[in-house]
Amino acid sequence: MVKIKLLLLGLLVHVMLIASAHEGMWLPTLLKKYNIEDMQQMGFRLTADDIYSVNHNSMKDAVVLFGKGCTGEMVSNEGLLFTNHHCGYSQIQSHSSVQHDYLTDGFWAKSHDEELPNPGLTVRFLDRMEDVSAQVLEGTDSLQGADLQTKIRRNIYDIKKAARDSNRYDADVKPIFKGNQYFLYVYKVYRDIRLVGAPPSAIGKFGGDTDNWMWPRHTGDFSIFRVYADKNNEPADYSPDNVPYQSKAFFPVSMKGIQPDDFILIFGFPGSTDEYLPSFAVDLLMQQSDPDKIKIRTKKLDILRAQMNADAKVRIQYASKYASTSNSWKRWQGEIRGLKGMGAMDIKHQFEAEFENWYSQSDELKAKYASLLPAFERLYVELTPYDRAKNYYDEIVTRGTDIFKLAYNIPRNKAAWQKLDAQTQQKMKTEILKRVDAHFKDYDQATDEQVFTALLRMYKADLDPSFLSQELKDLLNKYDDAKLLKKVYRRSVLTDRAKLTALIQNLDEKAIERLQKDPIVALYDNLRGYYQANVERPYQQINNAIAGLQKTYMAGIMAMKEGEALYPDANLTLRVAYGKVEGYKPRDGVIYKHYTTLTGIMEKDNPDIYDYNVPQRLRDLYATKDFGPYQVNGEVPVAFTASVHTTGGNSGSPAINANGELVGINFDRCWEGTMSDILFDPDQSRNIMVDVRYILFIIDKFAGAGYLLDEMDLVPAKATEAVVKESL
């Protein structure tokens, strides 16, 4: 079994706005061509092939796409996997109850038999990636509009079908540089993933929403899973006969720690960035899109917080929902603040002036690009009212209330149902029943009723009447909140688990007719139908036109910056980013160090606040200074910062040192730098990582699960390194 002694950084083709030394989320296939020399000058001691290779085991074989939007890393040849606590949060929550509150108390399997299965959870290992631009665009030269998109979709379908190799692999084709290039990604997907260990929320989520996105940070944001395979080490559905996956590669775990200016590599699956937007898009985001979503989520979070504080059962049921709602809510606030603080509009205008000067050099360039910016301006003016209506629908109807989410999954097409054979009907019933069970497990009617009435009132009050159906306006004008709940919400069979389950189990044409007439289903269908006809269609038409302009604009940027390194926007595919360990200065008179310690946790300890109520075991360890080999200068390191460009999806990414050893797990960004999805500020953009020594300390000294360390490759600290000043 080959162990990866490598580090992270990545490169690809290019990036806009003169990338700083630490800016960029790079494709790992082009490291040799673009950045490996720069990386090595910064201290990296390995090669590009050590990071990514299809010919031999490399670092990419130890990095996985965890679930639907996080990263994880292998740390043993027995399938042991590290990721963030918040990435495994829904699984931890799903196993929790008032009787077995793993969120509050933590969970540690003492043997393989005690590890908990997680139906539906997968991890994806990237087998290979390749540029398939020529194949995707084959036969498209003379096509435009819908014909062009149809041909591209057909070409992509054929590419993916061939790459799946009789379903041995999963495959995806993603556009980069706004559709100017396309890459194929081939994955091996493992489906039996079991929970091994998770610290209490007071460690794994220490500080809660108050500390989220903030520095200094003291969160032990990690959880541990194990990947299982069949006896041939191949993917398989859960079975007691499955065995731990034999990893192609895994990361050595370093006890040596970090120092200022140390090289740090982040390898993972960043989700989405928009670094190449024109000024008109950034202005809309700052002035309307982010503020609208913040306003709606503020109302929802206020309701959830009050209900969760009043009832322990509700706290457990809504813990994951609250966290997911709050996460972007706080990030959007930091994004607006950061963009304003760095003068984003001035930067965008300056770049657009540079672009205009460039294409003015020739008549050929003028003909191709001179109309772009005026066209952007016109289209974003047209988009503005539809953008607001879309934000409100997404946040209130699609994601706002539990009852509407359930309504989405209810069958209501009798004609389509009649055409299905009996076997397919039964499969659909089984799938719907699973969703019903999941809904009611984490559903509190009193809580959702408050969200339902509050958000619907906001929907009517804040949107232009033209975006509201007459039925909705009549309903909200006729009834106050109490009567609205009585006449609509509480009359719905969707609030009664037993009745709804019976309906689905005996689903037929009459049952579908009844569901169609259900007051919640009918209201949801009315909202959805009116939105699709009056918002979604015109929004999509305008947005399609903008996307066409954006592709041309991106092509112009690439031509203008020819010879410079540009990175493509993140799209939940494997990327490398790199920088160095360093603190930052968030505002006048304040300078943040690059690390935090266990002492800071004790300074925040507050038994009266759930998110700051330090477990007694951790208090005892601190009082006796029982830190084992995980301390440096009498302190246990907890978290550290670096100037690496990360975003959502990088949660759980390995933080790797110059020798290719794991020194931490990425879990957040500093609030002052959350605008890095739009513009990267090298002075303010910092990623936050939990120090791997704190992880080992919690596993060993706090949880008594040191047996897990036995299967890891621990790289000891040198005696001289333990006394280096500021080496935490």
XYZ file of C-alpha atoms in Angstrom, residues 203-597:
395
model
C -16.093 20.583 20.560
C -17.010 19.873 16.927
C -19.309 22.896 16.690
C -17.792 24.951 19.500
C -18.929 28.557 19.245
C -21.919 27.722 17.061
C -23.270 30.535 14.925
C -21.562 33.199 17.001
C -18.096 31.991 16.014
C -19.021 30.724 12.531
C -16.850 32.419 9.868
C -14.958 34.257 12.620
C -11.365 34.354 13.811
C -9.995 33.647 16.400
C -11.645 30.224 16.171
C -11.571 27.326 18.642
C -13.648 24.661 16.885
C -12.608 21.013 16.701
C -14.469 20.650 13.415
C -13.801 17.015 12.548
C -15.569 13.680 12.309
C -14.339 10.217 11.360
C -15.871 7.727 8.955
C -14.759 4.461 7.408
C -15.194 3.384 3.786
C -16.265 -0.223 3.264
C -15.987 -2.353 0.125
C -16.776 -5.862 -0.988
C -14.177 -8.629 -0.672
C -12.623 -7.508 -3.966
C -12.209 -3.947 -2.656
C -14.927 -2.748 -5.058
C -17.934 -0.515 -4.294
C -20.956 -2.292 -2.811
C -24.204 -1.490 -1.052
C -24.155 -1.858 2.730
C -23.669 -5.429 3.884
C -22.375 -6.974 7.132
C -20.033 -8.964 4.889
C -18.283 -5.847 3.545
C -14.740 -5.137 4.714
C -12.744 -1.929 5.261
C -11.599 -0.396 1.985
C -7.918 -0.887 1.211
C -6.816 2.626 0.322
C -4.601 3.153 -2.716
C -3.004 6.029 -0.852
C -3.421 7.815 2.465
C -1.880 10.785 4.201
C 0.764 10.486 6.893
C -0.338 12.521 9.917
C 2.247 15.019 11.115
C 2.923 15.764 14.766
C 5.460 18.421 13.749
C 2.948 21.252 13.566
C 3.176 24.522 11.668
C 5.087 27.786 11.820
C 4.515 31.201 10.232
C 5.247 31.244 6.483
C 5.074 27.444 6.209
C 3.811 26.219 2.855
C 0.227 24.890 2.977
C -1.585 22.961 0.272
C -5.370 22.494 0.200
C -6.623 19.669 -2.027
C -10.364 19.266 -2.445
C -13.629 19.964 -4.218
C -14.446 23.709 -4.036
C -18.086 24.231 -4.913
C -18.720 27.506 -6.701
C -17.024 30.835 -7.343
C -17.740 33.766 -9.692
C -14.449 35.575 -10.135
C -15.189 36.798 -13.673
C -18.513 38.570 -13.206
C -18.965 42.015 -14.781
C -19.533 45.010 -12.536
C -23.298 44.972 -13.168
C -23.599 41.477 -11.676
C -21.552 42.381 -8.613
C -23.662 45.486 -8.043
C -26.884 43.408 -8.192
C -25.424 40.896 -5.740
C -24.370 43.574 -3.242
C -27.456 45.765 -3.485
C -30.249 43.205 -3.822
C -29.517 39.477 -4.033
C -27.548 39.028 -0.813
C -29.638 41.522 1.237
C -32.918 39.843 0.191
C -31.741 36.384 1.205
C -30.286 37.685 4.460
C -33.614 39.310 5.375
C -35.645 36.146 4.767
C -33.244 33.855 6.600
C -33.048 36.250 9.548
C -36.787 35.839 10.066
C -36.587 32.049 9.784
C -33.571 31.737 12.074
C -35.236 33.883 14.755
C -38.173 31.470 14.825
C -36.045 28.314 14.814
C -33.744 29.627 17.539
C -36.628 30.417 19.896
C -38.249 27.018 19.363
C -34.972 25.120 19.736
C -34.089 26.930 22.954
C -37.481 26.023 24.404
C -37.482 22.290 23.595
C -34.611 19.767 23.567
C -36.398 17.549 21.059
C -36.853 20.445 18.650
C -33.200 21.392 19.168
C -32.108 17.970 17.932
C -34.668 17.841 15.103
C -33.702 21.244 13.735
C -29.986 21.307 14.544
C -28.869 20.425 11.023
C -31.514 22.626 9.379
C -30.560 25.586 11.522
C -26.868 25.146 10.804
C -27.368 24.906 7.040
C -29.684 27.941 7.035
C -27.333 30.014 9.159
C -24.156 29.191 7.283
C -24.842 31.122 4.076
C -26.830 33.764 5.967
C -23.699 34.825 7.821
C -21.424 34.394 4.808
C -23.557 36.724 2.684
C -23.206 39.424 5.311
C -19.437 39.060 5.296
C -19.419 38.988 1.498
C -21.185 42.358 1.246
C -18.928 43.880 3.874
C -15.766 42.545 2.225
C -16.724 43.654 -1.276
C -17.502 47.147 -0.074
C -14.339 47.286 2.007
C -12.027 46.407 -0.873
C -13.835 48.700 -3.323
C -15.116 45.882 -5.511
C -16.989 48.135 -7.911
C -13.925 50.278 -8.509
C -11.833 47.152 -9.157
C -14.386 45.784 -11.613
C -14.708 49.138 -13.405
C -10.944 49.410 -13.668
C -10.700 45.928 -15.157
C -13.486 46.670 -17.631
C -11.653 49.832 -18.692
C -8.554 47.700 -19.276
C -10.671 45.291 -21.321
C -12.039 48.169 -23.429
C -8.534 49.506 -24.040
C -7.401 46.053 -25.120
C -10.122 45.370 -27.686
C -9.833 48.932 -29.026
C -6.452 47.982 -30.479
C -8.011 46.472 -33.597
C -11.229 46.581 -35.607
C -11.473 42.803 -35.427
C -11.451 42.815 -31.615
C -13.884 45.746 -31.533
C -16.342 43.864 -33.707
C -16.204 40.910 -31.367
C -16.177 42.546 -27.931
C -17.278 46.205 -28.069
C -20.958 45.412 -27.587
C -20.428 43.171 -24.550
C -20.465 45.607 -21.635
C -23.457 47.672 -22.886
C -25.349 44.411 -23.459
C -24.487 43.223 -19.927
C -25.816 46.493 -18.498
C -29.117 46.245 -20.389
C -29.687 42.609 -19.436
C -28.934 43.082 -15.743
C -31.439 45.939 -15.602
C -34.022 43.575 -17.112
C -33.023 40.801 -14.699
C -33.277 42.843 -11.490
C -37.033 42.467 -10.694
C -36.987 38.761 -11.629
C -33.894 38.240 -9.477
C -35.784 39.466 -6.414
C -38.807 37.307 -7.184
C -36.569 34.279 -7.677
C -34.710 34.864 -4.407
C -37.996 35.098 -2.507
C -39.435 31.978 -4.119
C -36.254 29.971 -3.514
C -35.906 31.042 0.114
C -39.603 30.875 1.070
C -41.260 28.207 -1.073
C -38.400 25.908 -2.091
C -36.292 26.010 1.077
C -38.358 27.894 3.626
C -40.925 25.557 5.157
C -40.850 21.843 5.875
C -44.431 21.342 4.703
C -43.712 22.762 1.240
C -40.615 20.571 0.907
C -42.816 17.546 1.620
C -45.468 18.765 -0.833
C -42.829 18.785 -3.561
C -42.441 15.004 -3.172
C -46.152 14.179 -3.283
C -47.395 12.489 -6.502
C -50.164 14.472 -8.166
C -50.173 13.376 -11.826
C -52.851 10.715 -12.163
C -52.330 10.187 -15.889
C -48.596 9.603 -15.475
C -49.224 7.195 -12.594
C -51.623 5.106 -14.674
C -48.959 4.564 -17.333
C -46.511 2.983 -14.868
C -46.276 -0.769 -14.439
C -46.918 -2.308 -11.018
C -43.235 -2.816 -10.240
C -42.362 0.807 -10.973
C -45.332 2.016 -8.944
C -44.149 -0.009 -5.962
C -40.620 1.389 -6.247
C -42.016 4.904 -6.285
C -44.167 4.204 -3.234
C -41.140 2.893 -1.363
C -39.065 5.958 -2.250
C -41.847 8.382 -1.267
C -42.342 6.585 2.047
C -38.616 6.975 2.795
C -38.939 10.720 2.237
C -42.056 10.872 4.402
C -40.247 9.065 7.223
C -37.251 11.407 6.933
C -39.557 14.419 6.987
C -41.448 13.443 10.136
C -38.309 12.414 12.009
C -37.103 16.026 11.908
C -40.426 17.870 11.838
C -42.137 19.868 14.543
C -45.517 21.172 13.445
C -45.650 24.135 15.826
C -42.240 25.332 14.631
C -43.045 24.927 10.957
C -46.391 26.675 11.344
C -44.608 29.782 12.588
C -42.165 29.678 9.691
C -45.034 29.085 7.239
C -47.100 32.106 8.244
C -44.179 34.484 8.764
C -42.536 33.759 5.410
C -45.757 33.818 3.405
C -46.551 37.256 4.853
C -43.084 38.411 3.826
C -43.603 36.961 0.353
C -46.713 39.074 -0.152
C -45.380 42.218 1.517
C -42.044 42.463 -0.286
C -42.743 41.341 -3.858
C -44.337 43.332 -6.628
C -47.985 42.165 -6.904
C -47.377 41.041 -10.479
C -45.234 38.208 -9.096
C -48.044 36.922 -6.839
C -50.978 34.790 -7.951
C -54.453 36.156 -7.308
C -55.230 33.057 -5.248
C -52.347 33.773 -2.860
C -53.269 37.446 -2.506
C -56.910 36.545 -1.797
C -55.910 33.911 0.746
C -53.607 36.199 2.716
C -56.036 39.121 2.542
C -58.966 37.002 3.745
C -57.356 35.200 6.697
C -55.203 36.235 9.624
C -52.455 33.856 10.717
C -54.640 31.804 13.047
C -57.324 31.231 10.420
C -54.714 30.608 7.724
C -53.324 27.764 9.797
C -56.799 26.419 10.567
C -58.120 26.600 6.998
C -55.005 25.506 5.124
C -52.128 24.078 7.156
C -54.014 21.995 9.728
C -56.511 20.645 7.202
C -53.681 19.057 5.227
C -53.072 15.317 5.398
C -49.372 16.213 5.114
C -49.413 17.017 8.849
C -50.611 13.521 9.807
C -47.930 10.860 9.455
C -50.249 7.876 9.846
C -52.843 9.087 7.340
C -50.256 10.192 4.803
C -48.363 6.896 5.100
C -51.589 4.944 4.559
C -52.393 7.023 1.485
C -48.983 6.384 -0.042
C -49.030 2.676 0.780
C -52.364 2.346 -1.043
C -51.613 4.914 -3.705
C -54.003 4.778 -6.647
C -55.882 7.223 -8.853
C -58.361 8.141 -6.106
C -55.564 8.767 -3.608
C -53.777 10.985 -6.115
C -56.996 12.956 -6.687
C -57.281 13.457 -2.934
C -53.688 14.648 -2.709
C -54.235 17.059 -5.595
C -57.044 18.674 -3.622
C -55.113 18.786 -0.344
C -54.933 22.467 0.749
C -51.150 22.507 1.211
C -50.469 20.615 -2.010
C -52.897 22.886 -3.874
C -51.274 26.030 -2.441
C -47.790 24.769 -3.252
C -48.834 23.894 -6.808
C -50.391 27.336 -7.216
C -47.232 29.082 -6.025
C -45.006 26.870 -8.142
C -47.101 27.145 -11.295
C -47.371 30.929 -11.100
C -43.648 31.239 -10.397
C -42.693 29.024 -13.333
C -44.844 30.985 -15.782
C -44.195 34.503 -14.552
C -40.719 34.428 -13.019
C -38.719 31.346 -13.918
C -39.259 31.482 -17.679
C -38.368 35.152 -18.203
C -35.561 34.884 -15.642
C -34.095 31.919 -17.497
C -34.408 33.631 -20.860
C -32.511 36.683 -19.625
C -29.992 34.541 -17.777
C -29.353 32.438 -20.887
C -28.584 35.615 -22.788
C -26.234 36.709 -20.002
C -24.523 33.291 -20.051
C -23.887 33.650 -23.763
C -22.308 37.052 -23.197
C -20.306 35.697 -20.250
C -18.818 32.944 -22.420
C -17.706 35.528 -24.991
C -16.444 37.841 -22.251
C -14.437 34.998 -20.728
C -12.958 34.147 -24.120
C -11.931 37.798 -24.426
C -10.346 37.786 -20.982
C -8.391 34.653 -21.849
C -7.178 36.246 -25.067
C -6.277 39.503 -23.303
C -4.393 37.592 -20.592
C -2.765 35.116 -22.952
C 0.449 33.818 -21.402
C -0.721 34.598 -17.852
C -1.974 31.957 -15.459
C -5.754 32.042 -15.072
C -7.806 29.637 -12.974
C -11.364 28.568 -13.819
C -14.213 29.209 -11.416
C -14.833 26.409 -8.919
C -17.474 23.851 -9.933
C -17.232 21.037 -7.329
C -14.357 19.312 -9.102
C -10.919 18.467 -7.789
C -8.701 21.535 -7.384
C -5.445 22.493 -5.745
C -4.857 25.734 -3.885
C -1.833 26.852 -1.931
C -0.455 29.600 0.257
C 1.351 30.035 3.528
C 0.570 29.994 7.228
C -0.079 33.564 8.319
C -2.388 35.744 10.385
C -3.883 39.020 9.226
C -4.970 42.521 10.171
C -8.776 42.756 9.990
C -9.039 46.427 10.912
C -7.089 49.328 12.309
C -5.264 48.517 15.523
C -6.040 44.782 15.438
C -3.586 42.062 14.403
C -4.545 38.397 14.534
C -2.002 35.655 15.160
C -2.104 32.580 12.971
C -3.117 30.090 15.679
C -5.369 29.469 18.683
C -5.002 27.117 21.665
